mmCIF file of C-alpha atoms and ligand atoms in Angstrom:
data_model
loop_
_atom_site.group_PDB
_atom_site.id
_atom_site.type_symbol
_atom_site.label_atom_id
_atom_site.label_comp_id
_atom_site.label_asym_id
_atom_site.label_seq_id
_atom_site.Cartn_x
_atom_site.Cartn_y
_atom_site.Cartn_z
ATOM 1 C CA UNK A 1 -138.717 -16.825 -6.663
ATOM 2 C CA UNK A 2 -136.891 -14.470 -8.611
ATOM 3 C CA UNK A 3 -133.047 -15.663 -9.564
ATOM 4 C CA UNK A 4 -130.654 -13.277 -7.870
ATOM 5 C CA UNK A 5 -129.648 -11.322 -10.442
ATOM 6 C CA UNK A 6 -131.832 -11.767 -12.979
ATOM 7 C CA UNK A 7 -132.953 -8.781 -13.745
ATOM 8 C CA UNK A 8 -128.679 -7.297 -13.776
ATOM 9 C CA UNK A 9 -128.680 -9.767 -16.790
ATOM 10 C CA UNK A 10 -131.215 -8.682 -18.480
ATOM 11 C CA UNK A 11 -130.105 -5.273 -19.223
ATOM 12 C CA UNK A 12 -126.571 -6.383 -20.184
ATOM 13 C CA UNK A 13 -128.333 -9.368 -22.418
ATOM 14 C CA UNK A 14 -130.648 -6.083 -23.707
ATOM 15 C CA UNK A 15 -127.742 -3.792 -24.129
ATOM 16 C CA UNK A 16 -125.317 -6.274 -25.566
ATOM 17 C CA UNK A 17 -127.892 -7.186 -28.121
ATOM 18 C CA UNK A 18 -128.151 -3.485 -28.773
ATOM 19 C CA UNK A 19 -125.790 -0.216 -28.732
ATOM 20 C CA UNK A 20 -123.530 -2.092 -26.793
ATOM 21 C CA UNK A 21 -123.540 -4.340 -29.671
ATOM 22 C CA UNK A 22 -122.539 -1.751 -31.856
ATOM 23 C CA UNK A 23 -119.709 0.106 -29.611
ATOM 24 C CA UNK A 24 -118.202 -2.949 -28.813
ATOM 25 C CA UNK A 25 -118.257 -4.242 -32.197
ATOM 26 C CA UNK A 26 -116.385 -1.031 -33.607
ATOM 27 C CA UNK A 27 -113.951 -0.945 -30.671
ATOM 28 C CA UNK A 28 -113.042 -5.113 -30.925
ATOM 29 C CA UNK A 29 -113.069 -4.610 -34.886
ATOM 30 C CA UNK A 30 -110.321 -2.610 -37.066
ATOM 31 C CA UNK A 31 -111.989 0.456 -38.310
ATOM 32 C CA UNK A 32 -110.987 3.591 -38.034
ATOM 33 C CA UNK A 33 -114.312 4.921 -36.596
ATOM 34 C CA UNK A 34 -113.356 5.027 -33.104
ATOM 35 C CA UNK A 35 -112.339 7.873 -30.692
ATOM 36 C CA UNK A 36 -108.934 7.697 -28.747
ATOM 37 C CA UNK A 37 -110.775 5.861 -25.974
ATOM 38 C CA UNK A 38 -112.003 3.043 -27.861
ATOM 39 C CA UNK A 39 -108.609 2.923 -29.549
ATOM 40 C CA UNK A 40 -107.252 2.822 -26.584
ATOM 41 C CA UNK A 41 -109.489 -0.164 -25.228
ATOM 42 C CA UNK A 42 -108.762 -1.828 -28.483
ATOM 43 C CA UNK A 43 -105.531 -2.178 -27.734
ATOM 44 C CA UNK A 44 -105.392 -2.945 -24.230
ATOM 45 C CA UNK A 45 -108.147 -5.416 -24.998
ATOM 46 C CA UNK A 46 -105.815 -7.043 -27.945
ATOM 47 C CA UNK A 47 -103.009 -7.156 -25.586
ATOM 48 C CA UNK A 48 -105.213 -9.185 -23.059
ATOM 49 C CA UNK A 49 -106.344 -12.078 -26.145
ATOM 50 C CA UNK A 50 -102.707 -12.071 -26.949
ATOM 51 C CA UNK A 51 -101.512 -12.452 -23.051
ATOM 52 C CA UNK A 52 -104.057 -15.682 -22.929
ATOM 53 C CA UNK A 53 -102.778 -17.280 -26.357
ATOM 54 C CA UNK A 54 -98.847 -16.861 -25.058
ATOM 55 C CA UNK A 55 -99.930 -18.159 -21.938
ATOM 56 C CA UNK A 56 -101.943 -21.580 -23.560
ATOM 57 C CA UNK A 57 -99.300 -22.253 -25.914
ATOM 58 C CA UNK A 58 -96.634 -21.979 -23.697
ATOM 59 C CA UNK A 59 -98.043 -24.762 -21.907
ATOM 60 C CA UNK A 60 -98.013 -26.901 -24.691
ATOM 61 C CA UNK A 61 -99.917 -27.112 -28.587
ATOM 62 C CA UNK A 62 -103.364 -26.639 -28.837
ATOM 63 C CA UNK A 63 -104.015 -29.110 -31.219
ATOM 64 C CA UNK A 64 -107.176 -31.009 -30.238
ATOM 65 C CA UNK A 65 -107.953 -29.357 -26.682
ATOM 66 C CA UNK A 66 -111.714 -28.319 -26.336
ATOM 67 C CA UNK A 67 -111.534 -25.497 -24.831
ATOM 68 C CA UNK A 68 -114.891 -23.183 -24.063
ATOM 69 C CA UNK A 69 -115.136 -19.686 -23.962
ATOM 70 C CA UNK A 70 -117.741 -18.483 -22.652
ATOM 71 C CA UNK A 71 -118.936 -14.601 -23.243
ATOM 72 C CA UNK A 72 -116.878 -15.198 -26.496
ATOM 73 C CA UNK A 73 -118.054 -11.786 -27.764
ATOM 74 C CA UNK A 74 -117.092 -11.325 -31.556
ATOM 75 C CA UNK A 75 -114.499 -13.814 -31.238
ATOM 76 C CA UNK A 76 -111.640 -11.614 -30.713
ATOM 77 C CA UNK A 77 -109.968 -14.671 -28.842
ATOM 78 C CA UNK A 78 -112.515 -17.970 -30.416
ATOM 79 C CA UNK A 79 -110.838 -17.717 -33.692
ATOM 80 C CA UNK A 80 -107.241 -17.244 -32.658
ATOM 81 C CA UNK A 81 -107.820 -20.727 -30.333
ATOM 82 C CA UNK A 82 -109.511 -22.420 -33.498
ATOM 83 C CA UNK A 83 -106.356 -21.173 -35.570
ATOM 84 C CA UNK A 84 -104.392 -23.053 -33.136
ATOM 85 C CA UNK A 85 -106.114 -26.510 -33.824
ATOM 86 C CA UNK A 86 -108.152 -25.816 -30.777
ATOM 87 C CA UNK A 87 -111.950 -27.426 -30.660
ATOM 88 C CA UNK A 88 -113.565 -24.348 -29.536
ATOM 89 C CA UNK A 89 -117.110 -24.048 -28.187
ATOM 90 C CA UNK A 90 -117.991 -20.550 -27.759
ATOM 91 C CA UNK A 91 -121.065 -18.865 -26.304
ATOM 92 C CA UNK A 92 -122.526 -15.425 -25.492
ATOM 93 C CA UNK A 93 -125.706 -14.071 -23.680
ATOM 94 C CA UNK A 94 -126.526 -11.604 -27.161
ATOM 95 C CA UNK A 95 -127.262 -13.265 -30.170
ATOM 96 C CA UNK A 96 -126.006 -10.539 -32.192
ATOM 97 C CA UNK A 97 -122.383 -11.344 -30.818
ATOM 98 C CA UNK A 98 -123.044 -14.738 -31.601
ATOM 99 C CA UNK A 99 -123.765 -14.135 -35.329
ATOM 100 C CA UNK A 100 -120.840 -11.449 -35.970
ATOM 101 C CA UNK A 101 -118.766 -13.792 -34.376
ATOM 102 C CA UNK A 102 -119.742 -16.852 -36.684
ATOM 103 C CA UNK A 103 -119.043 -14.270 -39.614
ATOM 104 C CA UNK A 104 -116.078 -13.597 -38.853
ATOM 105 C CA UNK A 105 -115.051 -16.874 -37.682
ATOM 106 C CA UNK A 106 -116.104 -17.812 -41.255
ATOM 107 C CA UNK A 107 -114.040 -15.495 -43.059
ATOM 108 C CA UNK A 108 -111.086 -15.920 -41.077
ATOM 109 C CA UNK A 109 -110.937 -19.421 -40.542
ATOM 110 C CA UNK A 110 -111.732 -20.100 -44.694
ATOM 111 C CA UNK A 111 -109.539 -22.605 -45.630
ATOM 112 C CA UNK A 112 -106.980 -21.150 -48.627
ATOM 113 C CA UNK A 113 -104.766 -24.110 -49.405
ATOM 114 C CA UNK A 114 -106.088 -27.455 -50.463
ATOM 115 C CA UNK A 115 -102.883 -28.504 -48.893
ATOM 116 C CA UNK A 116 -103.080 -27.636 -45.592
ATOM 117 C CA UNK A 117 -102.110 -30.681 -43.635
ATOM 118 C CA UNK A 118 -104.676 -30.134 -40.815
ATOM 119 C CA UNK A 119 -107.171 -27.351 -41.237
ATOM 120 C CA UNK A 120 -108.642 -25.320 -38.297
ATOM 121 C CA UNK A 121 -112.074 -27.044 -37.141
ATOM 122 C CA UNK A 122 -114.881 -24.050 -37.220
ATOM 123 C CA UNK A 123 -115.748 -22.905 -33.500
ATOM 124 C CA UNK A 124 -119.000 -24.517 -32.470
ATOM 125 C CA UNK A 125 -121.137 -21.206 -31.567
ATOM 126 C CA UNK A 126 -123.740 -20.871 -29.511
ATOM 127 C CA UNK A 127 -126.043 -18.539 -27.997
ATOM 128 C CA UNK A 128 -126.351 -19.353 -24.343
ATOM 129 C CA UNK A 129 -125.323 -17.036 -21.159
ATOM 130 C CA UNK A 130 -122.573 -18.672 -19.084
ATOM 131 C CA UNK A 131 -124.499 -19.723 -16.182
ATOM 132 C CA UNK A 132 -126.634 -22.061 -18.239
ATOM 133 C CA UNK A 133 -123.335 -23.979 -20.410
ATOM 134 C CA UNK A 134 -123.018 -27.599 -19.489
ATOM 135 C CA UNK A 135 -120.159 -30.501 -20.181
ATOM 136 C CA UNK A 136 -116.761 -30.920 -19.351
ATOM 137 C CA UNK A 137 -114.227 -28.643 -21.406
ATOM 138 C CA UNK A 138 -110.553 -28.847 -21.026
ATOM 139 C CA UNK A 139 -109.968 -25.203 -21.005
ATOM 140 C CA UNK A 140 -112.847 -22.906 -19.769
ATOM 141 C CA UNK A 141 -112.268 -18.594 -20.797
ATOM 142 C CA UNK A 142 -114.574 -16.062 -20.225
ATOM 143 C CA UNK A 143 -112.514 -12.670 -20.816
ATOM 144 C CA UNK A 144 -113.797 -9.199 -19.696
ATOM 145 C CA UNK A 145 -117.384 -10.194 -18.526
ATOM 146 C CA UNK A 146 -117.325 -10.268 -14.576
ATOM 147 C CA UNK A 147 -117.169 -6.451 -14.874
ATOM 148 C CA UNK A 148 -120.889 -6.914 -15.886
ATOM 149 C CA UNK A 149 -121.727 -8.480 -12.690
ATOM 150 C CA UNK A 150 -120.884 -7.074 -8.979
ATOM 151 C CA UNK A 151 -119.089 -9.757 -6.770
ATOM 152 C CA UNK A 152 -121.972 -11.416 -5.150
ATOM 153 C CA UNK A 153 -122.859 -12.549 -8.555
ATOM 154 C CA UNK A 154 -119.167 -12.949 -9.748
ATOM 155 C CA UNK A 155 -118.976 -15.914 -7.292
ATOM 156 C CA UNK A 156 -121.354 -18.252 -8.775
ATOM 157 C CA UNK A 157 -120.301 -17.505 -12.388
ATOM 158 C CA UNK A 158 -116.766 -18.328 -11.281
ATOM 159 C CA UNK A 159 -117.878 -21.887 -9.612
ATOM 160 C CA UNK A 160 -119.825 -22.862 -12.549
ATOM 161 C CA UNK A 161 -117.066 -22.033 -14.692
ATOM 162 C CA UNK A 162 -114.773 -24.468 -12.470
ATOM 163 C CA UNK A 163 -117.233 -26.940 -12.703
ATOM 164 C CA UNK A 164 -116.923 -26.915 -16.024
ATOM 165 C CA UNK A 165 -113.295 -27.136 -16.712
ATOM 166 C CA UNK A 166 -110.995 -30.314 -16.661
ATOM 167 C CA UNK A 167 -107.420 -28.608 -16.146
ATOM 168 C CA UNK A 168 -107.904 -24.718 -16.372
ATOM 169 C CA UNK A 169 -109.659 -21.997 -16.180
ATOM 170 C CA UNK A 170 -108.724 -18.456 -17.376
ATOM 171 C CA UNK A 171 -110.668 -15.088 -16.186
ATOM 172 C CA UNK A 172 -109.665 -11.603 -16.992
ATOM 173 C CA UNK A 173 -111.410 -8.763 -14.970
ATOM 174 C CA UNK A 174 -110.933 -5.264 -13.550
ATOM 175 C CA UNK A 175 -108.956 -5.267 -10.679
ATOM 176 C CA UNK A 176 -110.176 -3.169 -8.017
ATOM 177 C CA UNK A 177 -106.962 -1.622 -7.168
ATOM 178 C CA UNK A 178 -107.326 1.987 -5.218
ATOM 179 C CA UNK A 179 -106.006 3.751 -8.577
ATOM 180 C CA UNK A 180 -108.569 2.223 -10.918
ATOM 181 C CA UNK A 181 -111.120 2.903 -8.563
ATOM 182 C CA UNK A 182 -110.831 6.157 -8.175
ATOM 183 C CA UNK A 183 -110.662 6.581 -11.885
ATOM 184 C CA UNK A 184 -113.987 4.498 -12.115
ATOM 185 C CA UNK A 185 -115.630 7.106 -9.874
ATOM 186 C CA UNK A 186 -114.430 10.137 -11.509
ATOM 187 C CA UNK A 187 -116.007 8.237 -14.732
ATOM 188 C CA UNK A 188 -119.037 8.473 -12.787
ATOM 189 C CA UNK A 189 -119.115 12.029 -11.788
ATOM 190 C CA UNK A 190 -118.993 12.699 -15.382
ATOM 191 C CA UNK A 191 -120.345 9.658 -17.253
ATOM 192 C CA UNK A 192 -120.245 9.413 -20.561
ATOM 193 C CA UNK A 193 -123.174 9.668 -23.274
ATOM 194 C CA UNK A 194 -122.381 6.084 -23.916
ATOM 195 C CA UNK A 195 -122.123 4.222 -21.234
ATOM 196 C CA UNK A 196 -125.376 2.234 -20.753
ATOM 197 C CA UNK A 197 -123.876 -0.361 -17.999
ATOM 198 C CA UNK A 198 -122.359 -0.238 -14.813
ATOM 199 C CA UNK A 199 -118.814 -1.525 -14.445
ATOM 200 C CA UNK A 200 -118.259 -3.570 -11.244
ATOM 201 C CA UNK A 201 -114.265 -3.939 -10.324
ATOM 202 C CA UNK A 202 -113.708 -7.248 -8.626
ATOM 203 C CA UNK A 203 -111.021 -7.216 -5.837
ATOM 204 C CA UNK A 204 -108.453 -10.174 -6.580
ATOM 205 C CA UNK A 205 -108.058 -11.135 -3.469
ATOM 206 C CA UNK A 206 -112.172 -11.833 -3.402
ATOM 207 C CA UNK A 207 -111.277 -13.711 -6.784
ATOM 208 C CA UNK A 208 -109.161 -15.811 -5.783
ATOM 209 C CA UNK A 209 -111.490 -16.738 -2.648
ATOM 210 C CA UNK A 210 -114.144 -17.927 -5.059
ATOM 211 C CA UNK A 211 -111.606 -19.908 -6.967
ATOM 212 C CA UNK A 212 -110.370 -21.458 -3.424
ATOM 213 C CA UNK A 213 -114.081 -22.392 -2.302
ATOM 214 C CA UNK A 214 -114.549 -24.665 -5.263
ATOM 215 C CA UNK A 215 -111.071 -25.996 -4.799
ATOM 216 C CA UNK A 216 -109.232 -24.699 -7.430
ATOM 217 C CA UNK A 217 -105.631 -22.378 -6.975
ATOM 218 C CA UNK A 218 -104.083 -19.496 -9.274
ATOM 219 C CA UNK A 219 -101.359 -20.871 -11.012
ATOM 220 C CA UNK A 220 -100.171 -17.880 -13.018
ATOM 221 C CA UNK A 221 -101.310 -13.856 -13.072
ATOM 222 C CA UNK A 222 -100.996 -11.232 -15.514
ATOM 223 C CA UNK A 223 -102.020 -7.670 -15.740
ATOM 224 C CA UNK A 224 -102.629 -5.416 -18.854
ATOM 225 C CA UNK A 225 -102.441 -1.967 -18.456
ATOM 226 C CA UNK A 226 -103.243 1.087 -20.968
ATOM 227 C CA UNK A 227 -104.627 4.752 -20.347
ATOM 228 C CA UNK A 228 -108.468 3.242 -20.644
ATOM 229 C CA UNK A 229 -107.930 -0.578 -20.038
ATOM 230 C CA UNK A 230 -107.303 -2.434 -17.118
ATOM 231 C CA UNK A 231 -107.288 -6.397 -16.931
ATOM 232 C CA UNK A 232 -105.946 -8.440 -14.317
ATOM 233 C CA UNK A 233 -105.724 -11.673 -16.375
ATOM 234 C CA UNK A 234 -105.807 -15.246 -13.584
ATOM 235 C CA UNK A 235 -105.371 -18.697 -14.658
ATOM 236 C CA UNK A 236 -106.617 -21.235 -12.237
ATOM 237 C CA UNK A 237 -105.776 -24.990 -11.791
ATOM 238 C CA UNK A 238 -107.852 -27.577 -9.453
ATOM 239 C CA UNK A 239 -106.102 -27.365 -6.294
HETATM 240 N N1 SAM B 1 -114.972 -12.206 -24.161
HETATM 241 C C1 SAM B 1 -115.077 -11.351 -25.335
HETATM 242 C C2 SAM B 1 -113.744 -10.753 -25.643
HETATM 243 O O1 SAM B 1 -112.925 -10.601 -24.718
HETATM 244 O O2 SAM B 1 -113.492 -10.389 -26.797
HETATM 245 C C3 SAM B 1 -116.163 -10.271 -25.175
HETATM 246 C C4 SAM B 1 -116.030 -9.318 -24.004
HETATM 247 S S1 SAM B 1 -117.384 -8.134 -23.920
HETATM 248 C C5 SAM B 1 -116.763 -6.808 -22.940
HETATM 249 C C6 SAM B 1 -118.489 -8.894 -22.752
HETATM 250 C C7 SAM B 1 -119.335 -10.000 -23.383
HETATM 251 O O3 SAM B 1 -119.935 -10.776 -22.348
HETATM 252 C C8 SAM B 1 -120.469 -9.507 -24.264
HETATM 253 O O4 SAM B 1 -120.395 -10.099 -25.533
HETATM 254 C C9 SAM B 1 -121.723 -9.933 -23.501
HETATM 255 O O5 SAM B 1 -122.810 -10.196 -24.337
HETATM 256 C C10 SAM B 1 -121.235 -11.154 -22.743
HETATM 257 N N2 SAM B 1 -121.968 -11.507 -21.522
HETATM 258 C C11 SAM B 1 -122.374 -10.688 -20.529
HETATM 259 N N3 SAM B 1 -122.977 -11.376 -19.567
HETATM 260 C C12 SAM B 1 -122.950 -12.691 -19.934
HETATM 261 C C13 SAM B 1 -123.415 -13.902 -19.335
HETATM 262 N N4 SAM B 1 -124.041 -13.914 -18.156
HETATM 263 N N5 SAM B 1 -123.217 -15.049 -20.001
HETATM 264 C C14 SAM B 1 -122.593 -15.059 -21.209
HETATM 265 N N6 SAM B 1 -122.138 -13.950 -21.828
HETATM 266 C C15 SAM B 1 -122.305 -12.773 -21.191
#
C-alpha cells in the first residue's frame, strides 16, 4: 500500500530540490535580489529564528544540549544553535538544502581565534525527511514546514517529532486565523508565477490536539507577524 501522503512529499522533496531551492535560498540569504515580498518574508522569517533562540536561551545556556532540527533548510536557525554551544543534528528532505546549509555552516562557524575557550561543534547534517529521523534529542525544531503538509498529515509529523524529543519541542506554522485565510485565498485567485506548492494553514487549536494525543502540553506561544509572513511559533513540553 501506498503511504498516505507520499506522493504530497514528493513534489515538495522535487520542488525543494529545485526552484524552490533557489527562491528560498535568495529569500533566507542576504542579497539584494529579492522583490518586496521576499524581503518581506525574510524578515518575518528572521524574526521567527530569532523568537526561538530568545526563547531557548532564556531557559537556560545551550552549551552541550543536542538539539535536532529537522527541515533545517539552509540553516537559518542550525548555525545560530551551534553558535550557542548547541550539538545540533540537522536534517532536510532536499539535498540541495542540505549542502548550502553545510556551506554555510562552514563559513560561519570557522573558527577565527586559536583562543577561543570552547569552539562551536559543526552541526551534524543530514539528508533525511523528518518522518524517517530516529534517537532521542533534547530539543526537537522543525520551523515553517507543516505548511507543506495539510493537517491529516501534520498529525503524524507532530507525534514523531514528540517521540523524538526529551524535554521540548518547538513548531512554527501558519495559523489558520480567518484573516490569513482569506488572504491565502485571494493568493489563490491570483497565484503567483512562482508558487509551485500549496500552502496548508494549520488551525492551533487542531495543533495543540496533536500535541495533547501524544501527551505533551504548550508551554509557551508566540506569533510573528509582517505584511507577507505569518508564524504562530508553539513550544511544547511532555505533559
Ligand atoms: N526550517 C528552515 C528554516 O526555518 O529556515 C527551512 C524552512 S523551508 C520553508 C521548509 C523546509 O522544509 C525545506 O527546506 C524543505 O525541503 C523541508 N521539508 C519539507 N518537507 C519535509 C519533510 N517531510 N521532512 C524534512 N524536511 C522537509
Amino acid at each position: 500500500a501506498e503511504e498516505v501522503g507520499g506522493k504530497d512529499k514528493e513534489v515538495v522533496r522535487e520542488y525543494f530540490n529545485n526552484s524552490g531551492f533557489q527562491r528560498w535560498k535568495k529569500i533566507y540569504g542576504e542579497t539584494d535580489e529579492v522583490n518586496k515580498v521576499q524581503r518581506d518574508i525574510r524578515l518575518g522569517h528572521s524574526k521567527t529564528v530569532e523568537n526561538v533562540m530568545k526563547m531557548l536561551t532564556d531557559e537556560g545556556s545551550l552549551q552541550g544540549v543536542t538539539v535536532c532540527d529537522a527541515g533545517c533548510g539552509t540553516g537559518c536557525l542550525a548555525i545560530p544553535l551551534a553558535k550557542e554551544g548547541a550539538i545540533v543534528y540537522a536534517s532536510d528532505i532536499s539535498a540541495a538544502m542540505v549542502s548550502e546549509a553545510e556551506k554555510q555552516a562552514k563559513e560561519q562557524l570557522q573558527i577565527t581565534n586559536d583562543d577561543q575557550s570552547s569552539p562551536p561543534t559543526m552541526p551534524k547534517f543530514e539528508v533525511s525527511d523528518l518522518e524517517s529521523l530516529k534517537g532521542k534529542y533534547d530539543t526537537v525544531i522543525c520551523l515553517d514546514v507543516l505548511i507543506h503538509y495539510p493537517q491529516s498529515q501534520a498529525d503524524g509529523m507532530i507525534a514523531h517529532l514528540a517521540s523524538l524529543a526529551e524535554s521540548r519541542l518547538i513548531l512554527s506554522f501558519a495559523p489558520k486565523t480567518f484573516y490569513y485565510d482569506l488572504l491565502k485565498r485571494v493568493g489563490e485567485l491570483f497565484p503567483g508565477p512562482s508558487k509551485a506548492t500549496r500552502a496548508y494553514l494549520h488551525a492551533e487549536a487542531d495543533v495543540e490536539r496533536a500535541l495533547q494525543k501524544v501527551g505533551w502540553k504548550i508551554k509557551e506561544r508566540g506569533l510573528i507577524t509582517t505584511q507577507f509572513y505569518f508564524a504562530r511559533l508553539v513550544e511544547a513540553v511532555p505533559a
